[in-house]
Every structure is written in structure tokens, then in C-alpha cells.
Amino acid sequence: MGKGFLLPSVRSFRRLVVILLMLTTTFVLAVIFGMGRGHLPMPRGWRSVWVGLYPAATQETDSFGAVPWSDLQEVWSWYQGSACSGREKEVVGDQPFFPPCAPGLPPGVASWGHFPYVEPHTQFLNSSKNPCWRHQGHVLCVPYFFLIGVSKSGTSDLFFRLTSHPHVISTSKELHFFDRRRYDKNRSFEDYTSRFKRVAATVEKNIKERGYSHVICGEGSPSYFYDNYNWKLYSGNENCTEPRVILAHHLFHLNPRLKIVMIIRHPVHRLYSRYLFDFGRKRRNHPPSPEEFHHFVVLSLRRYKDCFQRWSIRHCLYNSTLMKSLPELRIQENVYPVLMEDWLRVVPRDQFLFLRFEDYREDMGTQLRKVYSFLGLDSLSDEQLRRLTTSNVRNKGKLVTKTAPMLPETERVLQEFYQPFIWRFAAMLNDKRFLWTDLTSRKNNRTAR
């Protein structure tokens, strides 16, 4: 009787052991797979083993071996909280990124709020290369191209030299209609088109005399890339914590065939240049210093990282309250891939030309020829290009050469923060130049001289 009583207990114990082993194995595999997918932190030494066992898990690794998001553990967790996580490759054109946040709002093109898309035309003129149309007997035009980017990356100089081409009509550089003046100064679309009267007059004259107009114009508001701080006023963003509609939607709706020239700079160097520029512009009562810049950097990084832990990275980068609470370092401007991912979901990749400030500074002529070709403009003669590239640089920072370089510790902290985003951006564009690995060799060569 005692022996018969013990047998079920032994069997039950064995079953319990088997179940526990199965649960433990499942848990361990889940943890390992979670680390491989980027949902849990993975010791650095394990990564090569994981890639060998599960190569399919290392998605989004580009052809030149840039690191995927899932390998950038801290950044990946920041990004996972975003509403667009898992939707990165959806191309939406002028449609909102996601369904509306407020219940009961109609899906599709945003048109129910205070600032819907502008509707400038029924059809652009076939006799004009520049987007123009007739309205009440007059020709009205909008830009053929937009020059965007980040501050202190050569946008002023590039815009000046582009508008010096014989077939580009010069206009004011920073109109800021789509990011600021439409919202904080209540400017109308008619006010915006009035800025291109000279273009419209030339187009109309060319059509009358030749039957076709080859001239174009552009707008150079670099802040269009990152300045969506009025996004809560855009139609389609009602009750949202991060935008469904951004500035890019408005530009694409205005002209689906627009061309965008983007010039950017290594984020660490750009940030220090911006700091020095702000001092020169605001004429503060004390000189700039590497020490103060370091203090601002530490404060800004701490605030943004804290925000990334609590909210999604998109929410923080589009947060005007956070931006205004910090010194004007524009930390958020430099998180290129998150912002660029939104743009590329609206505007097709082949409508962009990406330039580096460093290349433009080293060989301006070659970069200008790239832009002319991209915009479908005739090449200038060698003599014309020589005259154009030897004129004075526009909007060059005056304090850059008068102030000590940033502290090594500041550069290290910034490089650590931006490096994952640099990797991601280069992979997104499939272009090694945007790893900026050549800057170190250039610096060493200059030091050796």
C-alpha cells in the first residue's frame, strides 16, 4: 500500500520537473531572442554569436555593414515607443501617417482643422518648367525646388550660388511660410505666392515670346527639415501626442513633383558652430566659451534622454515645449534619421539630392554641378563656375576662428550620443559618406602639415 501510494507522487514530481524545464527553456529562448531583436539589452560580446545563429534577425543592415537599429540597444528602445514603429517603410504621399487620433474624424487627406493643405491650382501650366498656374488672368508660381537642411551647414552660401545661375530667378532665402509665418503671423497663401511675382512675370513673358519658359525658382528655408513645432495646428493632428501630418505633407501636396536639395553637416561640429553663431547674433554680455558649451550640452542631452525614456523619440523631437526650455543648441536638429524617415515616407527618394557641407567646403564647383544636374539646369562654363565659386562666402560665422575649440570631453559625449543616428542615417541613404569617417583622416592630414 505504501509503495502504491508513492508511485503517483514520483510520477507527478517527474511531470513537474519536465514542465519546469520546458518553461525555463522557453523563458531563456525568449530572453535571447528579445535581445537579438533589440527589445532587451544584449552584452556586446554576444552580438557576433547572435548574428551567426540568426542572420535574418539583423534586419535593415545596409550593404556596407552599418549597424541596424536592433543592435543599437538604447536607441532602439527609445524608438519602439513611437506610433510609427513597424511602419517605417510605408510610403503615404500626402496622406497622414496613421489613422486620426481623435475619434470620429474622417480618414484620408487632412481637411477638417484650422490649417488644411493649400489648394493652389487645378493644373500647372504645361508651358512652364516651374510650377505655375493662371488665376484671375494672372500667372502665379510656387518654388520648383526647396533647399532644406540644418543651420550652419552652408545653406545661405549654397542658395546664393544656386540663384546666380542664369535660369534660376533669385528670391528671398528664408520665407518660413510653411513652418512659422502661416501660423504665428497668420499669413495667407496669397501672401506666399506674392513673393514669387518676379518669377511669374518672367514665366509669362517667356511663354508669350517663346512658347515655353525654362526658368525656375526655389525657396531656401532650411528649417523646413526639422521645424514642425506648430504641428498641433496642422489639420489631421488633433489630440495627437506625436504628429500624423508634418510639414513635408504640405509641400508634397502643393507640388508632388517638387525637388529637394538637402545639405547637412557632421552633427557634433554643426552644434558648436550653431552655439557660436547664436552668441554673435544675440550679442550677449559675455564671450562664448567651450566650458559654457559643455554645460549646455550636458543639460540638453540629459533632458532629451529623459524624454526619450518617458515618451517616444518622435514625440520628443517634435516637442516645442522641450525645445524652448533649453539653450538654443538645436540638439534635436541633428537626429537626422528619425526626421528623415518621416520625409522619405512622404516624398520619394529620387526627388532628393543629399550633399555634405564638408564636401561643399572642399570642392564647391563639383557640388554645384551636382545640384545643377539634379535640377535639370544647363552646366556653366569653367570660367563662369570659377567666378561663381571664388566670390565671398555668405553668412560665415565670425566667432569660429576667435573661440577655442570645444573640449575633448564635450566632443566625446556628443559623438557617443549621435553615433547611432549617424550609422542609421548612412544606412538609410545607403551612402558611406554620411558616416563621416573621412573627417578624422582630413584632420590628421592637416595636423601633419
Short mmCIF file of C-alpha atoms in Angstrom, two decimals:
data_model
loop_
_atom_site.label_atom_id
_atom_site.label_comp_id
_atom_site.label_asym_id
_atom_site.label_seq_id
_atom_site.Cartn_x
_atom_site.Cartn_y
_atom_site.Cartn_z
CA MET A 1 0.00 0.00 0.00
CA GLY A 2 2.84 2.38 0.86
CA LYS A 3 4.66 1.57 -2.35
CA GLY A 4 1.49 2.07 -4.43
CA PHE A 5 0.96 5.40 -2.74
CA LEU A 6 4.48 6.62 -3.60
CA LEU A 7 4.34 5.84 -7.32
CA PRO A 8 1.88 8.61 -8.27
CA SER A 9 3.97 11.09 -6.28
CA VAL A 10 7.12 10.16 -8.18
CA ARG A 11 5.31 10.43 -11.48
CA SER A 12 3.86 13.79 -10.53
CA PHE A 13 7.28 15.01 -9.50
CA ARG A 14 8.75 13.92 -12.84
CA ARG A 15 5.96 15.70 -14.73
CA LEU A 16 6.56 18.81 -12.67
CA VAL A 17 10.29 18.70 -13.47
CA VAL A 18 9.56 18.32 -17.21
CA ILE A 19 7.11 21.25 -17.13
CA LEU A 20 9.60 23.43 -15.26
CA LEU A 21 12.35 22.55 -17.74
CA MET A 22 10.07 23.44 -20.65
CA LEU A 23 9.09 26.75 -19.07
CA THR A 24 12.71 27.58 -18.24
CA THR A 25 13.84 26.75 -21.78
CA THR A 26 11.02 28.85 -23.25
CA PHE A 27 11.91 31.77 -20.97
CA VAL A 28 15.63 31.59 -21.81
CA LEU A 29 14.92 31.42 -25.55
CA ALA A 30 12.50 34.35 -25.28
CA VAL A 31 15.11 36.42 -23.45
CA ILE A 32 17.83 35.59 -26.00
CA PHE A 33 15.53 36.29 -28.93
CA GLY A 34 14.38 39.51 -27.27
CA MET A 35 17.99 40.63 -27.01
CA GLY A 36 18.61 39.75 -30.63
CA ARG A 37 15.60 41.74 -31.76
CA GLY A 38 16.66 44.74 -29.70
CA HIS A 39 13.85 44.59 -27.12
CA LEU A 40 16.25 43.69 -24.30
CA PRO A 41 19.86 44.76 -23.73
CA MET A 42 22.45 42.34 -25.09
CA PRO A 43 26.07 42.07 -23.88
CA ARG A 44 28.31 43.33 -26.67
CA GLY A 45 30.27 40.09 -26.81
CA TRP A 46 27.13 38.13 -27.65
CA ARG A 47 26.22 40.08 -30.79
CA SER A 48 28.55 38.32 -33.22
CA VAL A 49 27.26 34.94 -31.98
CA TRP A 50 23.67 36.03 -32.44
CA VAL A 51 24.28 37.28 -35.98
CA GLY A 52 25.87 33.95 -36.87
CA LEU A 53 22.95 31.94 -35.48
CA TYR A 54 20.12 34.18 -36.66
CA PRO A 55 21.25 36.38 -39.57
CA ALA A 56 17.62 37.14 -40.50
CA ALA A 57 17.14 38.90 -37.16
CA THR A 58 19.65 41.60 -38.10
CA GLN A 59 17.21 43.32 -40.43
CA GLU A 60 17.90 46.69 -42.04
CA THR A 61 21.67 46.18 -42.15
CA ASP A 62 22.78 48.01 -45.28
CA SER A 63 25.17 46.82 -47.96
CA PHE A 64 28.23 48.42 -46.37
CA GLY A 65 27.68 46.95 -42.91
CA ALA A 66 26.18 49.83 -40.93
CA VAL A 67 24.69 48.83 -37.60
CA PRO A 68 20.92 48.08 -37.59
CA TRP A 69 18.55 49.72 -35.10
CA SER A 70 18.13 46.43 -33.26
CA ASP A 71 21.85 46.42 -32.44
CA LEU A 72 21.73 49.95 -31.04
CA GLN A 73 20.15 48.89 -27.81
CA GLU A 74 19.40 52.20 -26.09
CA VAL A 75 18.25 53.98 -29.24
CA TRP A 76 16.07 51.04 -30.27
CA SER A 77 14.11 51.19 -27.03
CA TRP A 78 13.56 54.95 -27.50
CA TYR A 79 12.20 54.37 -30.97
CA GLN A 80 9.96 51.41 -30.09
CA GLY A 81 7.54 53.67 -28.22
CA SER A 82 6.67 55.62 -31.37
CA ALA A 83 3.36 55.21 -33.17
CA CYS A 84 5.29 54.68 -36.41
CA SER A 85 7.30 51.74 -35.07
CA GLY A 86 6.89 48.93 -37.59
CA ARG A 87 5.50 51.31 -40.24
CA GLU A 88 8.81 52.88 -41.26
CA LYS A 89 8.71 51.73 -44.88
CA GLU A 90 5.12 52.75 -45.64
CA VAL A 91 5.02 55.48 -48.29
CA VAL A 92 1.95 57.66 -47.79
CA GLY A 93 2.44 60.70 -50.08
CA ASP A 94 0.19 63.49 -48.82
CA GLN A 95 -1.90 61.11 -46.69
CA PRO A 96 -1.47 61.20 -42.88
CA PHE A 97 0.97 58.67 -41.45
CA PHE A 98 -1.56 56.88 -39.23
CA PRO A 99 -5.31 56.91 -38.52
CA PRO A 100 -6.57 60.07 -36.77
CA CYS A 101 -6.02 60.38 -33.02
CA ALA A 102 -9.43 61.91 -32.31
CA PRO A 103 -12.44 59.59 -32.68
CA GLY A 104 -14.98 60.46 -35.34
CA LEU A 105 -12.60 62.34 -37.63
CA PRO A 106 -12.64 61.26 -41.27
CA PRO A 107 -9.68 59.24 -42.62
CA GLY A 108 -7.61 60.30 -45.63
CA VAL A 109 -6.31 63.71 -46.58
CA ALA A 110 -6.50 66.10 -43.64
CA SER A 111 -9.06 68.82 -44.29
CA TRP A 112 -11.02 69.45 -41.11
CA GLY A 113 -8.77 71.66 -38.98
CA HIS A 114 -7.71 75.29 -38.98
CA PHE A 115 -4.70 74.78 -41.29
CA PRO A 116 -5.51 72.29 -44.07
CA TYR A 117 -3.42 71.84 -47.19
CA VAL A 118 -3.35 74.79 -49.57
CA GLU A 119 -5.08 74.19 -52.91
CA PRO A 120 -3.23 76.48 -55.33
CA HIS A 121 -4.24 75.15 -58.72
CA THR A 122 -6.24 72.80 -60.83
CA GLN A 123 -3.30 72.11 -63.14
CA PHE A 124 0.16 73.59 -63.58
CA LEU A 125 0.98 75.20 -66.91
CA ASN A 126 2.47 72.74 -69.42
CA SER A 127 4.41 75.63 -70.97
CA SER A 128 6.45 76.30 -67.81
CA LYS A 129 9.16 74.19 -66.18
CA ASN A 130 8.48 75.99 -62.88
CA PRO A 131 5.16 75.10 -61.21
CA CYS A 132 2.86 78.00 -62.19
CA TRP A 133 -0.85 78.39 -62.96
CA ARG A 134 -3.29 81.05 -64.07
CA HIS A 135 -5.56 82.72 -61.55
CA GLN A 136 -7.96 85.54 -62.45
CA GLY A 137 -5.96 86.42 -65.54
CA HIS A 138 -2.55 86.41 -63.82
CA VAL A 139 0.21 83.83 -63.55
CA LEU A 140 1.05 82.65 -60.03
CA CYS A 141 4.02 80.45 -59.13
CA VAL A 142 5.46 78.43 -56.27
CA PRO A 143 9.02 77.04 -55.92
CA TYR A 144 10.37 74.35 -58.22
CA PHE A 145 12.83 73.26 -55.53
CA PHE A 146 13.36 73.64 -51.79
CA LEU A 147 16.75 73.89 -50.10
CA ILE A 148 16.46 72.34 -46.65
CA GLY A 149 18.91 71.06 -44.05
CA VAL A 150 20.19 72.31 -40.75
CA SER A 151 21.61 75.62 -39.63
CA LYS A 152 25.32 76.34 -40.04
CA SER A 153 25.68 73.86 -42.89
CA GLY A 154 26.27 76.24 -45.78
CA THR A 155 22.64 76.74 -46.82
CA SER A 156 22.94 80.53 -47.21
CA ASP A 157 26.03 80.24 -49.38
CA LEU A 158 24.63 77.41 -51.50
CA PHE A 159 21.33 79.24 -52.06
CA PHE A 160 23.18 82.38 -53.20
CA ARG A 161 25.24 80.43 -55.74
CA LEU A 162 22.22 78.46 -56.99
CA THR A 163 20.24 81.63 -57.63
CA SER A 164 23.22 83.04 -59.52
CA HIS A 165 22.55 80.55 -62.34
CA PRO A 166 21.07 82.29 -65.43
CA HIS A 167 17.95 80.09 -65.36
CA VAL A 168 17.23 80.45 -61.64
CA ILE A 169 15.26 83.54 -60.61
CA SER A 170 16.55 84.97 -57.36
CA THR A 171 14.09 85.13 -54.43
CA SER A 172 14.33 85.86 -50.71
CA LYS A 173 16.07 82.98 -48.96
CA GLU A 174 14.13 82.21 -45.79
CA LEU A 175 10.41 82.81 -46.24
CA HIS A 176 9.40 80.38 -43.45
CA PHE A 177 5.79 80.31 -44.60
CA PHE A 178 5.18 76.60 -44.01
CA ASP A 179 6.87 76.35 -40.61
CA ARG A 180 6.25 79.71 -38.93
CA ARG A 181 4.60 82.64 -40.65
CA ARG A 182 1.44 80.82 -41.67
CA TYR A 183 0.82 80.01 -38.01
CA ASP A 184 2.32 82.68 -35.77
CA LYS A 185 1.73 85.65 -38.13
CA ASN A 186 -1.43 84.41 -39.86
CA ARG A 187 -0.02 84.93 -43.34
CA SER A 188 -2.22 83.83 -46.25
CA PHE A 189 -1.22 81.68 -49.19
CA GLU A 190 -1.73 84.71 -51.42
CA ASP A 191 0.98 86.46 -49.42
CA TYR A 192 3.28 83.49 -50.06
CA THR A 193 2.71 83.46 -53.83
CA SER A 194 3.25 87.24 -53.95
CA ARG A 195 6.89 86.56 -53.04
CA PHE A 196 7.33 84.98 -56.47
CA LYS A 197 5.91 87.83 -58.59
CA ARG A 198 9.23 88.29 -60.39
CA VAL A 199 9.27 84.62 -61.30
CA ALA A 200 5.66 84.75 -62.51
CA ALA A 201 6.35 87.82 -64.66
CA THR A 202 9.38 86.17 -66.27
CA VAL A 203 7.46 82.95 -66.92
CA GLU A 204 4.57 84.83 -68.51
CA LYS A 205 6.96 86.86 -70.70
CA ASN A 206 8.86 83.76 -71.83
CA ILE A 207 5.64 81.95 -72.75
CA LYS A 208 4.43 84.90 -74.83
CA GLU A 209 7.74 85.32 -76.62
CA ARG A 210 8.97 81.71 -76.97
CA GLY A 211 6.03 79.48 -76.12
CA TYR A 212 7.87 77.89 -73.17
CA SER A 213 9.65 79.07 -70.02
CA HIS A 214 12.78 77.27 -68.74
CA VAL A 215 13.37 79.44 -65.67
CA ILE A 216 12.83 78.09 -62.16
CA CYS A 217 12.88 79.42 -58.62
CA GLY A 218 13.45 77.90 -55.22
CA GLU A 219 12.91 78.54 -51.55
CA GLY A 220 15.75 78.24 -49.08
CA SER A 221 14.20 77.69 -45.67
CA PRO A 222 16.48 75.00 -44.18
CA SER A 223 14.38 74.78 -41.02
CA TYR A 224 11.61 73.08 -43.03
CA PHE A 225 13.50 69.84 -42.35
CA TYR A 226 13.11 69.89 -38.58
CA ASP A 227 10.86 72.79 -37.56
CA ASN A 228 7.45 71.16 -37.16
CA TYR A 229 6.83 72.76 -33.78
CA ASN A 230 3.45 74.06 -34.95
CA TRP A 231 2.36 70.54 -35.87
CA LYS A 232 -0.54 70.60 -33.40
CA LEU A 233 -2.12 73.30 -35.57
CA TYR A 234 -1.90 71.17 -38.73
CA SER A 235 -5.13 69.56 -39.83
CA GLY A 236 -5.03 65.85 -39.04
CA ASN A 237 -3.08 66.13 -35.77
CA GLU A 238 -6.00 66.76 -33.44
CA ASN A 239 -5.50 65.17 -29.99
CA CYS A 240 -2.18 63.56 -31.02
CA THR A 241 0.92 63.20 -28.84
CA GLU A 242 3.13 62.94 -31.96
CA PRO A 243 2.33 64.18 -35.48
CA ARG A 244 0.38 62.29 -38.13
CA VAL A 245 0.88 65.18 -40.57
CA ILE A 246 4.15 67.13 -40.86
CA LEU A 247 5.40 70.00 -42.98
CA ALA A 248 6.56 67.60 -45.71
CA HIS A 249 2.94 66.62 -46.36
CA HIS A 250 2.08 70.24 -47.12
CA LEU A 251 4.96 70.71 -49.55
CA PHE A 252 4.21 67.44 -51.35
CA HIS A 253 0.51 68.31 -51.64
CA LEU A 254 1.48 71.71 -53.05
CA ASN A 255 3.64 70.09 -55.75
CA PRO A 256 4.05 66.28 -55.88
CA ARG A 257 6.96 66.70 -58.31
CA LEU A 258 8.97 69.08 -56.14
CA LYS A 259 12.73 68.64 -55.87
CA ILE A 260 14.53 68.90 -52.56
CA VAL A 261 18.20 69.72 -52.08
CA MET A 262 19.43 68.88 -48.60
CA ILE A 263 22.84 69.89 -47.27
CA ILE A 264 23.88 68.69 -43.84
CA ARG A 265 26.95 68.67 -41.63
CA HIS A 266 28.52 66.33 -39.09
CA PRO A 267 26.21 66.80 -36.08
CA VAL A 268 28.92 67.39 -33.47
CA HIS A 269 30.72 70.12 -35.40
CA ARG A 270 27.48 71.75 -36.51
CA LEU A 271 26.25 72.06 -32.93
CA TYR A 272 29.32 74.00 -31.78
CA SER A 273 29.11 76.27 -34.82
CA ARG A 274 25.46 76.97 -34.01
CA TYR A 275 26.35 77.86 -30.42
CA LEU A 276 28.96 80.37 -31.61
CA PHE A 277 26.57 81.78 -34.21
CA ASP A 278 23.90 82.42 -31.59
CA PHE A 279 26.37 84.39 -29.50
CA GLY A 280 27.31 86.57 -32.42
CA ARG A 281 23.67 87.12 -33.34
CA LYS A 282 22.34 87.89 -29.86
CA ARG A 283 25.36 89.90 -28.64
CA ARG A 284 25.35 88.51 -25.13
CA ASN A 285 27.25 90.36 -22.41
CA HIS A 286 29.92 87.67 -22.04
CA PRO A 287 32.05 85.86 -24.62
CA PRO A 288 31.31 82.28 -25.66
CA SER A 289 33.43 79.55 -24.14
CA PRO A 290 33.97 75.80 -24.54
CA GLU A 291 33.12 75.40 -20.85
CA GLU A 292 29.70 77.01 -21.20
CA PHE A 293 29.02 74.99 -24.34
CA HIS A 294 29.83 71.80 -22.39
CA HIS A 295 27.38 72.82 -19.65
CA PHE A 296 24.63 73.41 -22.23
CA VAL A 297 25.36 70.08 -23.93
CA VAL A 298 25.16 68.07 -20.71
CA LEU A 299 21.92 69.80 -19.73
CA SER A 300 20.31 69.32 -23.13
CA LEU A 301 21.32 65.67 -23.51
CA ARG A 302 20.03 64.88 -20.03
CA ARG A 303 16.65 66.46 -20.77
CA TYR A 304 16.24 64.76 -24.14
CA LYS A 305 17.33 61.35 -22.88
CA ASP A 306 14.87 61.65 -20.02
CA CYS A 307 12.14 62.50 -22.52
CA PHE A 308 13.11 59.51 -24.71
CA GLN A 309 12.71 57.22 -21.70
CA ARG A 310 9.23 58.53 -20.90
CA TRP A 311 7.84 59.18 -24.38
CA SER A 312 8.62 58.18 -27.96
CA ILE A 313 11.62 59.69 -29.72
CA ARG A 314 9.30 61.33 -32.30
CA HIS A 315 7.25 62.94 -29.56
CA CYS A 316 10.39 64.48 -28.05
CA LEU A 317 11.93 65.67 -31.32
CA TYR A 318 8.70 67.42 -32.29
CA ASN A 319 8.15 68.87 -28.80
CA SER A 320 8.27 72.69 -28.86
CA THR A 321 7.95 72.98 -25.06
CA LEU A 322 11.08 70.88 -24.53
CA MET A 323 12.99 72.76 -27.22
CA LYS A 324 12.11 76.19 -25.77
CA SER A 325 13.07 75.12 -22.24
CA LEU A 326 16.71 74.54 -23.27
CA PRO A 327 19.54 76.72 -24.59
CA GLU A 328 19.42 77.17 -28.36
CA LEU A 329 21.80 74.34 -29.18
CA ARG A 330 19.35 72.63 -31.53
CA ILE A 331 20.25 69.15 -30.27
CA GLN A 332 17.12 67.83 -31.98
CA GLU A 333 18.10 69.11 -35.44
CA ASN A 334 20.92 66.58 -35.60
CA VAL A 335 18.86 63.44 -35.07
CA TYR A 336 18.80 63.11 -38.84
CA PRO A 337 17.40 59.60 -39.43
CA VAL A 338 14.22 59.93 -37.36
CA LEU A 339 13.29 63.20 -39.08
CA MET A 340 14.43 61.98 -42.50
CA GLU A 341 12.43 58.79 -42.19
CA ASP A 342 9.27 60.88 -41.95
CA TRP A 343 10.24 62.91 -45.02
CA LEU A 344 11.01 59.80 -47.07
CA ARG A 345 7.60 58.36 -46.27
CA VAL A 346 6.09 61.42 -47.98
CA VAL A 347 8.50 62.41 -50.77
CA PRO A 348 10.08 59.71 -53.00
CA ARG A 349 13.83 59.22 -52.58
CA ASP A 350 14.66 60.15 -56.18
CA GLN A 351 13.28 63.66 -55.59
CA PHE A 352 16.06 64.33 -53.05
CA LEU A 353 19.68 65.33 -53.53
CA PHE A 354 21.82 64.91 -50.40
CA LEU A 355 25.01 66.96 -50.01
CA ARG A 356 27.56 67.20 -47.23
CA PHE A 357 28.72 70.58 -46.01
CA GLU A 358 32.25 69.21 -45.71
CA ASP A 359 32.33 68.27 -49.43
CA TYR A 360 30.83 71.61 -50.43
CA ARG A 361 33.51 73.46 -48.48
CA GLU A 362 36.32 71.38 -50.00
CA ASP A 363 35.14 71.35 -53.64
CA MET A 364 32.34 73.81 -54.24
CA GLY A 365 32.44 73.52 -58.03
CA THR A 366 31.82 69.77 -58.10
CA GLN A 367 28.91 70.05 -55.66
CA LEU A 368 27.31 72.88 -57.66
CA ARG A 369 27.49 70.81 -60.83
CA LYS A 370 25.65 68.02 -58.98
CA VAL A 371 22.89 70.42 -57.99
CA TYR A 372 22.58 71.88 -61.50
CA SER A 373 22.27 68.39 -62.95
CA PHE A 374 19.69 67.37 -60.34
CA LEU A 375 17.57 70.44 -61.11
CA GLY A 376 17.86 69.92 -64.86
CA LEU A 377 19.84 73.12 -65.40
CA ASP A 378 22.48 73.71 -68.06
CA SER A 379 26.06 73.36 -66.86
CA LEU A 380 28.05 76.55 -66.52
CA SER A 381 31.32 77.01 -68.37
CA ASP A 382 34.54 76.54 -66.42
CA GLU A 383 35.05 80.32 -66.37
CA GLN A 384 31.52 81.02 -65.16
CA LEU A 385 31.90 78.40 -62.44
CA ARG A 386 35.31 79.78 -61.42
CA ARG A 387 33.87 83.29 -60.98
CA LEU A 388 30.93 81.94 -59.05
CA THR A 389 32.98 79.80 -56.66
CA THR A 390 35.62 82.45 -55.88
CA SER A 391 33.19 85.06 -54.51
CA ASN A 392 32.95 85.64 -50.77
CA VAL A 393 31.30 83.02 -48.57
CA ARG A 394 27.84 84.03 -47.33
CA ASN A 395 26.81 84.01 -43.66
CA LYS A 396 30.13 82.68 -42.41
CA GLY A 397 30.39 82.52 -38.62
CA LYS A 398 32.70 85.24 -37.28
CA LEU A 399 33.37 83.70 -33.88
CA VAL A 400 34.51 80.29 -35.12
CA THR A 401 38.15 81.32 -35.52
CA LYS A 402 38.13 83.57 -32.44
CA THR A 403 36.98 80.97 -29.92
CA ALA A 404 38.81 77.94 -28.58
CA PRO A 405 37.66 74.56 -29.93
CA MET A 406 35.19 72.53 -27.92
CA LEU A 407 36.56 70.49 -25.04
CA PRO A 408 37.61 66.88 -25.85
CA GLU A 409 35.15 65.65 -23.23
CA THR A 410 32.30 67.54 -24.90
CA GLU A 411 33.18 66.08 -28.29
CA ARG A 412 33.29 62.57 -26.81
CA VAL A 413 29.88 62.91 -25.14
CA LEU A 414 28.27 64.28 -28.29
CA GLN A 415 29.90 61.66 -30.52
CA GLU A 416 28.58 58.86 -28.30
CA PHE A 417 25.08 60.30 -28.42
CA TYR A 418 24.96 60.93 -32.18
CA GLN A 419 26.90 57.89 -33.42
CA PRO A 420 23.91 55.51 -33.54
CA PHE A 421 21.97 58.11 -35.53
CA ILE A 422 24.90 58.65 -37.89
CA TRP A 423 25.02 54.90 -38.57
CA ARG A 424 21.28 54.77 -39.13
CA PHE A 425 21.26 57.78 -41.46
CA ALA A 426 24.07 56.41 -43.62
CA ALA A 427 22.28 53.05 -43.84
CA MET A 428 19.02 54.78 -44.74
CA LEU A 429 20.66 56.60 -47.65
CA ASN A 430 22.98 53.66 -48.44
CA ASP A 431 25.82 56.17 -48.64
CA LYS A 432 29.12 55.77 -46.77
CA ARG A 433 29.88 59.48 -46.99
CA PHE A 434 27.36 60.15 -44.24
CA LEU A 435 29.36 58.06 -41.79
CA TRP A 436 31.83 60.99 -41.90
CA THR A 437 34.73 58.60 -41.29
CA ASP A 438 36.89 60.65 -43.67
CA LEU A 439 36.86 63.66 -41.34
CA THR A 440 39.38 62.05 -38.99
CA SER A 441 41.86 61.44 -41.81
CA ARG A 442 41.40 65.01 -43.07
CA LYS A 443 42.05 66.33 -39.58
CA ASN A 444 45.18 64.18 -39.21
CA ASN A 445 46.49 65.34 -42.60
CA ARG A 446 46.05 68.99 -41.64
CA THR A 447 47.79 68.39 -38.32
CA ALA A 448 50.71 66.70 -40.10
CA ARG A 449 51.18 69.74 -42.31
#
